[in-house]
Coordinates of C-alpha atoms and ligand atoms in Angstrom, one line a residue:
M1206 CA 19.1 -22.8 -4.1
K1207 CA 17.9 -25.3 -1.5
I1208 CA 20.5 -27.3 0.3
H1209 CA 19.8 -30.5 2.2
F1210 CA 21.8 -33.2 3.9
D1211 CA 21.3 -36.8 3.0
F1212 CA 22.6 -40.1 4.3
D1213 CA 20.9 -42.1 1.6
S1214 CA 23.0 -42.9 -1.4
K1215 CA 19.9 -43.1 -3.6
H1216 CA 19.5 -39.4 -3.7
F1217 CA 23.2 -38.9 -4.4
E1218 CA 23.1 -41.3 -7.3
N1219 CA 19.9 -40.0 -8.8
S1220 CA 20.9 -36.4 -9.1
E1221 CA 21.9 -35.1 -12.5
V1222 CA 25.5 -34.4 -11.5
V1223 CA 27.7 -35.5 -8.7
L1224 CA 30.6 -33.5 -7.3
V1225 CA 33.5 -35.4 -5.8
G1226 CA 36.9 -34.3 -4.5
A1227 CA 40.4 -35.5 -5.5
Y1228 CA 43.8 -34.9 -4.1
A1229 CA 47.1 -34.2 -5.9
K1230 CA 49.8 -36.7 -5.1
K1231 CA 53.4 -35.8 -4.7
D1232 CA 54.4 -37.9 -7.7
G1233 CA 52.1 -35.9 -10.0
G1234 CA 49.3 -38.4 -9.9
V1235 CA 45.8 -38.1 -8.6
Q1236 CA 44.4 -39.6 -5.4
L1237 CA 40.7 -40.1 -5.9
A1238 CA 39.1 -39.3 -2.7
W1239 CA 35.9 -41.4 -3.0
S1240 CA 35.3 -45.0 -2.3
D1241 CA 33.1 -46.0 -5.3
T1242 CA 35.2 -48.5 -7.2
Q1243 CA 33.2 -48.2 -10.4
L1244 CA 33.5 -44.5 -10.4
K1245 CA 37.3 -44.8 -10.0
K1246 CA 37.5 -47.3 -12.9
E1247 CA 35.5 -45.1 -15.2
F1248 CA 37.6 -42.1 -14.3
D1249 CA 40.8 -44.0 -15.1
M1250 CA 39.3 -45.1 -18.4
A1251 CA 38.3 -41.6 -19.5
K1252 CA 40.7 -40.5 -22.2
T1253 CA 41.6 -37.1 -20.8
S1254 CA 41.5 -37.9 -17.1
K1255 CA 45.3 -38.2 -17.0
N1256 CA 45.6 -34.5 -17.8
F1257 CA 43.8 -33.6 -14.6
K1258 CA 46.3 -33.1 -11.8
A1259 CA 43.8 -32.2 -9.0
A1260 CA 45.3 -28.8 -8.5
P1261 CA 43.2 -26.4 -6.3
G1262 CA 40.7 -24.5 -8.5
T1263 CA 40.6 -27.1 -11.3
T1264 CA 37.8 -29.4 -12.2
Y1265 CA 37.4 -32.4 -14.5
G1266 CA 34.1 -33.7 -15.8
F1267 CA 33.1 -37.1 -17.2
T1268 CA 30.0 -39.2 -17.6
C1269 CA 29.6 -42.3 -15.5
S1270 CA 27.6 -45.1 -17.0
R1271 CA 25.7 -46.0 -13.7
M1272 CA 25.0 -42.5 -12.5
S1273 CA 25.1 -39.2 -14.2
D1274 CA 27.7 -36.6 -14.9
V1275 CA 30.6 -36.5 -12.5
I1276 CA 32.7 -33.5 -11.8
V1277 CA 36.0 -34.2 -10.0
V1278 CA 37.2 -31.2 -8.0
G1279 CA 40.9 -30.6 -7.4
M1280 CA 41.8 -30.2 -3.7
G1281 CA 45.6 -30.0 -4.1
E1282 CA 47.8 -32.0 -1.7
K1283 CA 45.7 -33.5 1.1
S1284 CA 48.1 -32.4 3.8
K1285 CA 47.8 -28.8 2.7
A1286 CA 44.0 -28.7 1.9
K1287 CA 42.7 -28.1 5.5
A1288 CA 39.4 -26.3 6.2
E1289 CA 40.1 -23.5 3.7
G1290 CA 40.8 -26.1 1.0
I1291 CA 37.4 -27.5 1.6
R1292 CA 35.7 -24.1 1.4
R1293 CA 37.5 -23.2 -1.8
A1294 CA 37.0 -26.6 -3.5
T1295 CA 33.3 -26.4 -2.7
A1296 CA 33.1 -22.9 -4.2
H1297 CA 34.8 -24.2 -7.4
A1298 CA 32.6 -27.2 -7.4
L1299 CA 29.5 -25.0 -7.2
M1300 CA 30.8 -22.7 -10.0
A1301 CA 31.4 -25.8 -12.2
V1302 CA 27.7 -26.8 -12.0
S1303 CA 26.2 -23.3 -12.3
G1304 CA 25.0 -22.0 -15.6
G1305 CA 21.8 -23.8 -16.2
K1306 CA 22.9 -27.2 -17.2
Y1307 CA 21.6 -29.1 -14.2
N1308 CA 18.5 -29.2 -12.0
S1309 CA 19.8 -31.4 -9.2
V1310 CA 23.3 -31.6 -7.9
S1311 CA 24.9 -33.8 -5.2
I1312 CA 28.2 -33.4 -3.4
D1313 CA 30.0 -36.3 -1.8
A1314 CA 31.1 -34.9 1.6
A1315 CA 33.5 -37.7 2.4
S1316 CA 35.5 -37.1 -0.7
F1317 CA 36.2 -33.5 0.5
N1318 CA 37.1 -34.6 4.0
A1319 CA 40.7 -33.4 4.0
I1320 CA 40.5 -32.7 7.8
N1321 CA 39.4 -36.3 8.6
K1322 CA 36.3 -35.0 10.4
L1323 CA 33.3 -35.8 8.3
G1324 CA 30.8 -33.7 10.3
D1325 CA 33.0 -30.6 10.2
T1326 CA 33.6 -31.1 6.5
A1327 CA 29.8 -31.3 5.9
G1328 CA 29.5 -28.0 7.8
L1329 CA 32.3 -26.4 5.8
I1330 CA 30.7 -27.5 2.6
N1331 CA 27.3 -26.1 3.7
E1332 CA 29.0 -22.8 4.7
A1333 CA 30.9 -22.5 1.4
L1334 CA 27.8 -23.3 -0.7
I1335 CA 25.8 -20.6 1.0
M1336 CA 28.5 -18.0 0.8
T1337 CA 29.3 -18.9 -2.8
G1338 CA 25.7 -18.9 -3.9
Y1339 CA 25.3 -15.3 -2.7
K1340 CA 24.1 -12.7 -5.2
F1341 CA 23.2 -9.1 -4.9
D1342 CA 20.7 -8.9 -7.8
K1343 CA 17.7 -7.1 -6.4
Y1344 CA 18.2 -4.1 -8.6
F1345 CA 17.9 -5.9 -12.0
K1346 CA 14.6 -5.4 -13.8
E1347 CA 14.5 -9.2 -14.3
T1348 CA 16.1 -11.2 -11.6
P1349 CA 18.4 -13.8 -13.2
K1350 CA 17.0 -17.3 -12.7
E1351 CA 18.7 -19.6 -10.2
S1352 CA 20.8 -22.2 -12.0
F1353 CA 19.4 -25.1 -10.1
K1354 CA 16.9 -25.7 -7.4
D1355 CA 18.3 -28.5 -5.3
I1356 CA 21.7 -29.4 -3.9
C1357 CA 22.3 -32.4 -1.7
I1358 CA 25.2 -32.8 0.6
Y1359 CA 25.7 -36.6 0.7
I1360 CA 27.2 -38.1 3.8
S1361 CA 28.2 -41.7 3.3
D1362 CA 28.9 -42.6 6.9
K1363 CA 25.8 -42.8 9.1
K1364 CA 28.0 -42.6 12.2
A1365 CA 28.5 -38.9 11.5
K1366 CA 24.8 -38.3 11.8
K1367 CA 24.7 -36.7 15.3
Q1368 CA 27.6 -34.4 14.5
V1369 CA 26.1 -33.5 11.1
E1370 CA 22.7 -32.6 12.6
K1371 CA 24.3 -30.1 14.9
I1372 CA 26.6 -28.5 12.3
E1373 CA 23.9 -28.3 9.7
D1374 CA 22.1 -25.5 11.6
T1375 CA 25.2 -23.8 12.9
S1376 CA 26.9 -23.5 9.6
K1377 CA 23.8 -22.2 7.9
N1378 CA 23.3 -19.6 10.7
L1379 CA 26.8 -18.4 10.2
A1380 CA 26.8 -18.3 6.4
D1381 CA 23.4 -16.7 6.3
S1382 CA 24.7 -14.0 8.6
V1383 CA 27.7 -13.5 6.4
N1384 CA 25.3 -12.9 3.5
F1385 CA 23.1 -10.7 5.7
C1386 CA 26.2 -8.5 6.3
R1387 CA 27.0 -8.5 2.6
D1388 CA 23.4 -7.4 1.7
L1389 CA 23.6 -4.4 4.1
V1390 CA 27.0 -3.4 2.8
N1391 CA 26.0 -3.7 -0.9
E1392 CA 22.8 -1.8 -0.4
A1393 CA 22.8 1.6 -2.2
P1394 CA 23.4 4.6 0.0
N1395 CA 20.4 6.5 -1.3
V1396 CA 18.3 3.7 0.1
L1397 CA 20.2 2.6 3.2
H1398 CA 20.5 5.9 5.1
S1399 CA 20.8 5.8 8.9
E1400 CA 17.1 5.8 9.6
E1401 CA 16.5 2.9 7.2
Y1402 CA 19.5 1.0 8.3
A1403 CA 18.3 1.0 12.0
K1404 CA 14.9 -0.2 10.8
R1405 CA 16.4 -3.1 9.0
I1406 CA 18.4 -4.2 11.9
E1407 CA 15.4 -3.9 14.2
K1408 CA 13.3 -5.9 11.8
D1409 CA 15.9 -8.7 11.5
C1410 CA 16.2 -8.9 15.3
K1411 CA 12.4 -9.2 15.7
T1412 CA 12.1 -11.9 13.1
A1413 CA 15.3 -13.9 12.6
L1414 CA 16.5 -13.5 16.2
K1415 CA 13.0 -13.9 17.8
G1416 CA 13.2 -16.0 21.0
K1417 CA 17.0 -15.8 21.1
G1418 CA 17.3 -13.4 24.0
V1419 CA 18.0 -10.3 22.0
K1420 CA 16.8 -6.8 23.0
V1421 CA 16.8 -3.8 20.7
K1422 CA 17.1 -0.1 21.7
I1423 CA 17.3 2.6 19.0
M1424 CA 18.5 6.1 19.9
G1425 CA 18.0 9.2 17.7
K1426 CA 19.3 12.7 17.7
A1427 CA 17.6 13.8 20.9
D1428 CA 18.9 10.8 22.7
L1429 CA 22.4 11.4 21.5
K1430 CA 22.2 15.1 22.6
K1431 CA 21.1 13.9 26.0
E1432 CA 24.1 11.5 26.1
K1433 CA 26.4 14.5 25.1
M1434 CA 27.6 12.5 22.1
N1435 CA 28.7 15.7 20.3
L1436 CA 31.5 14.0 18.4
F1437 CA 29.0 11.6 16.8
L1438 CA 26.6 14.5 16.2
S1439 CA 29.3 16.7 14.6
V1440 CA 29.6 14.1 11.9
N1441 CA 25.8 14.0 11.4
A1442 CA 25.6 17.9 11.3
A1443 CA 25.2 18.1 7.5
S1444 CA 22.9 15.1 7.1
A1445 CA 19.4 15.1 5.8
Y1446 CA 18.8 12.1 8.1
E1447 CA 18.8 11.6 11.9
P1448 CA 21.7 9.7 13.3
R1449 CA 21.0 6.3 14.8
L1450 CA 22.7 4.5 17.6
V1451 CA 21.5 0.9 17.7
H1452 CA 22.1 -0.8 21.0
L1453 CA 21.5 -4.5 21.0
T1454 CA 22.0 -7.0 23.8
Y1455 CA 22.1 -10.7 23.8
T1456 CA 21.7 -12.7 27.0
P1457 CA 22.4 -16.4 26.9
K1458 CA 20.0 -18.9 28.5
K1459 CA 22.4 -19.7 31.2
V1460 CA 24.1 -16.8 33.0
T1461 CA 26.3 -17.0 36.1
K1462 CA 28.5 -14.3 37.7
N1463 CA 31.4 -15.7 35.6
T1464 CA 29.6 -15.3 32.3
K1465 CA 31.9 -13.1 30.2
H1466 CA 30.5 -10.0 28.5
Y1467 CA 31.7 -8.9 25.0
A1468 CA 30.8 -5.5 23.5
L1469 CA 31.0 -5.1 19.7
V1470 CA 31.1 -1.6 18.3
G1471 CA 30.7 -0.8 14.6
K1472 CA 31.3 2.2 12.3
G1473 CA 28.1 2.7 10.4
L1474 CA 28.8 5.6 7.9
T1475 CA 26.1 4.9 5.3
F1476 CA 28.1 7.2 3.0
D1477 CA 31.3 9.2 3.5
T1478 CA 31.8 12.2 1.2
G1479 CA 34.5 13.5 3.5
G1480 CA 32.3 16.5 4.6
Y1481 CA 33.9 19.9 4.1
S1482 CA 37.3 18.1 3.7
L1483 CA 35.6 16.7 0.6
K1484 CA 37.0 13.5 -1.0
P1485 CA 37.9 13.7 -4.7
G1486 CA 35.4 12.0 -6.9
A1487 CA 37.4 8.8 -7.5
S1488 CA 38.0 8.2 -3.8
M1489 CA 34.4 8.9 -2.9
M1490 CA 33.2 6.0 -5.1
G1491 CA 32.6 3.0 -3.0
M1492 CA 32.1 4.9 0.2
K1493 CA 28.7 3.2 0.7
F1494 CA 31.0 0.5 2.2
D1495 CA 31.8 2.8 5.0
M1496 CA 29.1 1.2 7.2
G1497 CA 30.9 -2.2 6.7
G1498 CA 32.2 -2.3 10.3
S1499 CA 28.7 -2.1 11.7
A1500 CA 27.4 -4.6 9.3
T1501 CA 30.3 -6.9 10.2
V1502 CA 29.7 -6.8 13.9
Y1503 CA 26.0 -7.1 13.4
G1504 CA 26.6 -10.2 11.3
A1505 CA 28.7 -11.7 14.0
F1506 CA 26.2 -10.8 16.7
R1507 CA 23.4 -12.3 14.6
A1508 CA 25.2 -15.6 14.0
A1509 CA 26.3 -15.8 17.7
A1510 CA 22.8 -15.3 18.9
L1511 CA 21.3 -17.8 16.4
N1512 CA 24.0 -20.3 17.5
N1513 CA 23.3 -19.8 21.3
A1514 CA 26.6 -18.2 22.2
P1515 CA 27.5 -18.7 25.8
Y1516 CA 28.5 -15.1 26.5
K1517 CA 26.6 -11.9 27.1
I1518 CA 27.0 -9.7 24.0
T1519 CA 26.3 -6.0 23.5
C1520 CA 26.3 -4.6 20.0
I1521 CA 26.6 -0.9 19.4
L1522 CA 26.1 0.5 15.9
G1523 CA 26.8 4.1 15.1
M1524 CA 24.9 5.2 12.0
T1525 CA 25.0 8.4 10.0
D1526 CA 26.3 9.7 6.7
N1527 CA 29.1 12.2 6.4
A1528 CA 27.4 14.7 4.1
V1529 CA 28.1 18.3 2.9
S1530 CA 25.8 21.2 3.6
A1531 CA 25.9 24.6 5.2
T1532 CA 25.2 23.0 8.6
G1533 CA 28.2 20.7 8.3
T1534 CA 31.0 20.8 10.8
V1535 CA 33.9 22.9 9.5
P1536 CA 37.6 22.0 10.0
D1537 CA 39.2 23.7 13.0
S1538 CA 36.1 23.1 15.1
I1539 CA 36.6 21.9 18.7
V1540 CA 34.0 19.5 20.0
K1541 CA 33.6 17.9 23.4
G1542 CA 32.5 14.3 23.3
R1543 CA 30.6 12.1 25.7
S1544 CA 33.8 11.2 27.6
G1545 CA 34.5 14.9 28.3
L1546 CA 37.6 14.9 26.1
T1547 CA 37.8 17.7 23.6
V1548 CA 38.8 17.1 20.0
E1549 CA 40.1 19.6 17.5
I1550 CA 38.5 18.4 14.2
L1551 CA 41.2 19.3 11.6
N1552 CA 39.8 17.1 8.9
T1553 CA 36.1 16.2 8.6
D1554 CA 37.1 13.2 6.5
A1555 CA 38.6 11.5 9.6
E1556 CA 35.0 11.1 10.8
G1557 CA 34.7 7.4 11.7
R1558 CA 36.9 7.9 14.7
L1559 CA 34.6 10.7 16.0
V1560 CA 31.5 8.4 15.8
L1561 CA 33.4 5.5 17.3
A1562 CA 34.8 7.7 20.1
D1563 CA 31.3 8.4 21.5
C1564 CA 30.2 4.8 20.8
L1565 CA 33.2 3.3 22.6
D1566 CA 32.7 5.6 25.6
Y1567 CA 29.1 4.5 25.7
A1568 CA 30.1 0.8 25.3
C1569 CA 32.4 1.0 28.2
D1570 CA 29.5 2.1 30.4
Q1571 CA 27.8 -1.2 29.6
N1572 CA 30.6 -2.8 31.7
P1573 CA 31.8 -5.4 29.3
D1574 CA 35.0 -7.5 29.9
Y1575 CA 36.1 -7.0 26.3
I1576 CA 35.4 -4.5 23.5
I1577 CA 36.0 -5.2 19.8
D1578 CA 35.3 -2.5 17.3
A1579 CA 35.3 -2.9 13.5
A1580 CA 35.5 0.0 11.0
T1581 CA 36.5 0.9 7.5
L1582 CA 38.6 3.5 9.2
T1583 CA 41.7 4.3 7.2
G1584 CA 42.8 4.3 3.6
A1585 CA 46.3 3.9 5.2
C1586 CA 45.3 0.3 6.1
L1587 CA 45.3 -0.5 2.4
V1588 CA 48.7 0.9 2.0
A1589 CA 50.1 -1.0 5.0
L1590 CA 48.5 -4.4 4.5
G1591 CA 46.9 -4.4 1.1
S1592 CA 43.3 -5.2 0.5
Q1593 CA 43.4 -8.8 1.7
V1594 CA 44.6 -8.4 5.3
C1595 CA 42.6 -7.0 8.2
A1596 CA 44.5 -4.9 10.7
V1597 CA 44.2 -5.5 14.4
L1598 CA 45.4 -3.1 17.2
G1599 CA 44.5 -3.0 20.8
N1600 CA 45.5 -2.3 24.4
D1601 CA 46.1 -5.9 25.5
D1602 CA 48.4 -8.1 23.5
K1603 CA 46.9 -11.3 25.0
F1604 CA 43.4 -10.3 23.9
V1605 CA 44.7 -9.2 20.5
K1606 CA 46.3 -12.6 20.1
Q1607 CA 43.1 -14.3 21.0
V1608 CA 41.3 -12.4 18.2
Q1609 CA 44.1 -13.2 15.8
D1610 CA 44.0 -16.9 16.7
S1611 CA 40.3 -16.8 16.0
A1612 CA 41.0 -15.3 12.6
K1613 CA 43.5 -18.0 12.0
A1614 CA 41.0 -20.7 12.9
Q1615 CA 38.7 -19.3 10.3
D1616 CA 41.4 -18.8 7.7
E1617 CA 40.9 -15.1 7.6
Y1618 CA 44.0 -12.9 7.3
M1619 CA 44.7 -10.6 10.2
W1620 CA 47.9 -8.8 11.2
Q1621 CA 48.7 -6.8 14.3
L1622 CA 50.0 -3.2 14.1
P1623 CA 51.6 -1.5 17.1
I1624 CA 50.4 1.6 19.0
I1625 CA 53.5 3.3 20.3
P1626 CA 53.7 6.3 22.7
E1627 CA 55.0 8.6 20.0
W1628 CA 51.8 8.0 17.9
R1629 CA 49.7 8.7 21.0
D1630 CA 51.5 12.0 21.3
D1631 CA 50.9 12.6 17.6
M1632 CA 47.2 12.7 18.3
K1633 CA 47.5 15.4 21.0
S1634 CA 46.3 18.9 20.0
K1635 CA 48.0 22.1 21.1
I1636 CA 44.6 23.7 21.9
A1637 CA 42.4 20.7 22.8
D1638 CA 42.8 17.3 24.4
L1639 CA 43.1 15.6 21.1
K1640 CA 43.1 16.2 17.3
N1641 CA 41.5 13.9 14.9
I1642 CA 44.4 13.5 12.4
G1643 CA 48.1 12.6 12.9
T1644 CA 51.1 13.5 10.8
P1645 CA 49.9 13.0 7.2
A1646 CA 51.1 9.8 5.4
R1647 CA 52.6 8.4 8.6
A1648 CA 51.1 5.2 10.2
G1649 CA 47.6 6.4 9.6
T1650 CA 46.0 3.1 10.7
A1651 CA 47.9 3.1 14.0
T1652 CA 47.4 6.8 14.8
A1653 CA 43.6 6.3 14.3
A1654 CA 43.7 3.5 16.8
A1655 CA 45.8 5.6 19.2
F1656 CA 43.0 8.2 19.0
L1657 CA 40.3 5.6 19.7
E1658 CA 42.3 4.2 22.7
N1659 CA 41.6 7.4 24.6
F1660 CA 37.9 6.5 24.8
I1661 CA 38.4 3.1 26.4
K1662 CA 38.1 3.3 30.2
N1663 CA 38.0 1.1 33.3
D1664 CA 40.9 -1.0 31.9
I1665 CA 38.6 -2.9 29.5
K1666 CA 40.4 -5.1 27.1
W1667 CA 40.0 -3.7 23.6
A1668 CA 40.7 -4.7 20.1
H1669 CA 40.2 -2.6 17.0
L1670 CA 39.8 -4.1 13.5
D1671 CA 40.4 -1.9 10.5
I1672 CA 38.5 -3.6 7.8
A1673 CA 39.1 -0.9 5.1
G1674 CA 40.8 -3.5 2.9
V1675 CA 38.9 -6.7 3.5
C1676 CA 35.4 -5.3 3.5
D1677 CA 35.3 -4.8 -0.2
S1678 CA 35.7 -7.2 -3.2
Q1679 CA 37.9 -10.3 -2.4
A1680 CA 38.3 -11.7 -5.9
H1681 CA 41.0 -14.1 -4.8
L1682 CA 38.5 -16.0 -2.6
P1683 CA 36.2 -18.2 -4.7
Y1684 CA 33.4 -18.1 -2.0
C1685 CA 33.3 -14.3 -2.1
P1686 CA 31.8 -12.3 -4.9
S1687 CA 34.5 -11.0 -7.2
K1688 CA 32.9 -7.6 -6.9
G1689 CA 31.1 -6.3 -3.8
A1690 CA 31.0 -6.9 -0.1
S1691 CA 33.0 -9.8 1.2
G1692 CA 31.4 -10.4 4.6
L1693 CA 34.9 -11.3 5.9
M1694 CA 35.5 -11.1 9.7
V1695 CA 32.0 -12.2 10.5
R1696 CA 33.4 -15.7 10.8
T1697 CA 36.3 -14.6 12.9
L1698 CA 34.1 -12.8 15.4
H1699 CA 31.5 -15.5 15.5
N1700 CA 34.2 -18.0 16.2
L1701 CA 35.4 -15.9 19.1
L1702 CA 31.9 -15.4 20.5
N1703 CA 31.0 -19.1 20.3
G1704 CA 34.3 -20.6 21.5
Ligands
LIG2427 N1 36.2 5.8 5.2 C1 37.4 6.4 5.1 C2 38.6 5.3 5.1 C3 38.6 4.5 3.8 C4 39.3 4.9 2.7 C5 38.1 3.2 3.8 C6 39.4 4.1 1.6 C7 38.2 2.4 2.7 C8 38.9 2.9 1.6 C9 37.7 7.3 6.3 O1 36.7 7.9 6.9 C10 38.7 8.3 5.9 O2 38.3 9.1 5.0 N2 39.9 8.3 6.4 C11 40.9 9.3 6.0 C12 41.6 9.7 7.2 C13 42.6 10.8 7.0 C14 41.8 12.1 6.7 C15 43.3 11.0 8.3 C16 41.8 8.6 5.0 O3 42.1 7.4 5.2 O4 42.2 9.2 4.1
LIG2428 MG1 36.3 9.8 5.9
LIG2429 ZN1 34.8 7.0 6.6

């Protein structure tokens, strides 16, 4: 699917189908959001158009005598539509024209402009088209054909040209990075083991991010041993593959002594069997998603670099699987990590925090002003917040609020959970500095964060995102695949890094 922006109405009118938005009025009527009077007239004349109430998620099709097929897309009430309304309406619009009926499609940006900023609307349409058009179909013997080749985003107001030109690239960079994240998360775990995962990131940095000020360093088992990352290594102990710590840095073109430095850290468990504390079969299914945190922070890093973010960004990805073998770490083991703190490993299925502990300690030594980690860390997150809300916890309420505000600006759900002294105590061991599990079935997401907090030093501001719920299928969002990786939180983090 090729998308292009067009200011010329000819292309718009010549395509086989045009997509236009419409708002629901309070009195039950429909406010057609486009300016073409003939189109309006023909819509009114169509026999069944009165049944269409422009509710979000609904579409109405008719044939216009001058042009071609027209599909009217419901946006709901204009005052409620906002940016997310534009994303969702675009997704529904795209679904309405998919299926092989059309070769060329045009979408009238102005008629979706619920936010009264035509340039931003065009960007949101572009973003939503790219996200909605995503498919993970590489494993089919015959790749299903694309439903159409060309889609035109028509911008009727030439005054918006400058703004549109800028947003055309930035929205594409962002949505492509969301899709890059999804591809990594959806990839099969027998293919995407730690060694392969690191290679793919390196390749992407050397191609897509070429000339963007990005440096790549990849560390293996020997390097981790040198760094005394024994908590990370304890998770890798049963693996057929070497662990990988991928250390990326982005330096903006202009750096002053005031340039802020963000570090992103991601859990990259290419598969989580639970280890000796083996997961039951049903809970093990889907654990290829356990590298979602690392794919999410990489997606954000990628988009930020492509869009010339003004901050220094470090990205640390901790990659291994949590396998079962004779060499695996047994429960009751006590291991000293990079920070010098010892951990009594009572449950080998609480492995993400062990990898993150060493990665966070390492990240602190890069001297960032802020650290954000993302991880599919706890099943408890799904119990607390369901599968549609991302949990955020941290050591600085102002910074947590900043991350939350960024999520809000991107219409991604994020809710803060507390870390209280009692839960910090819950993670203390009687025979080591810490233990890796808290009281069973009690505030599991927060006790995990309380554990991680021990590895943040030098008063660095830190926020932890538990994406266990939001990483996987988000069927309620029309621009996310109903099954498979969502790519959520890439937008939130990108927004934070480019703001
Ligand atoms: N990767 C899992 C968390 C998870 C569970 C993510 C379900 C998505 C869906 C993590 O490594 C894990 O196994 N956590 C344990 C921790 C427990 C042993 C303290 C859990 O949540 O059960
Ligand atoms: Mg686990
Ligand atoms: Zn895990």
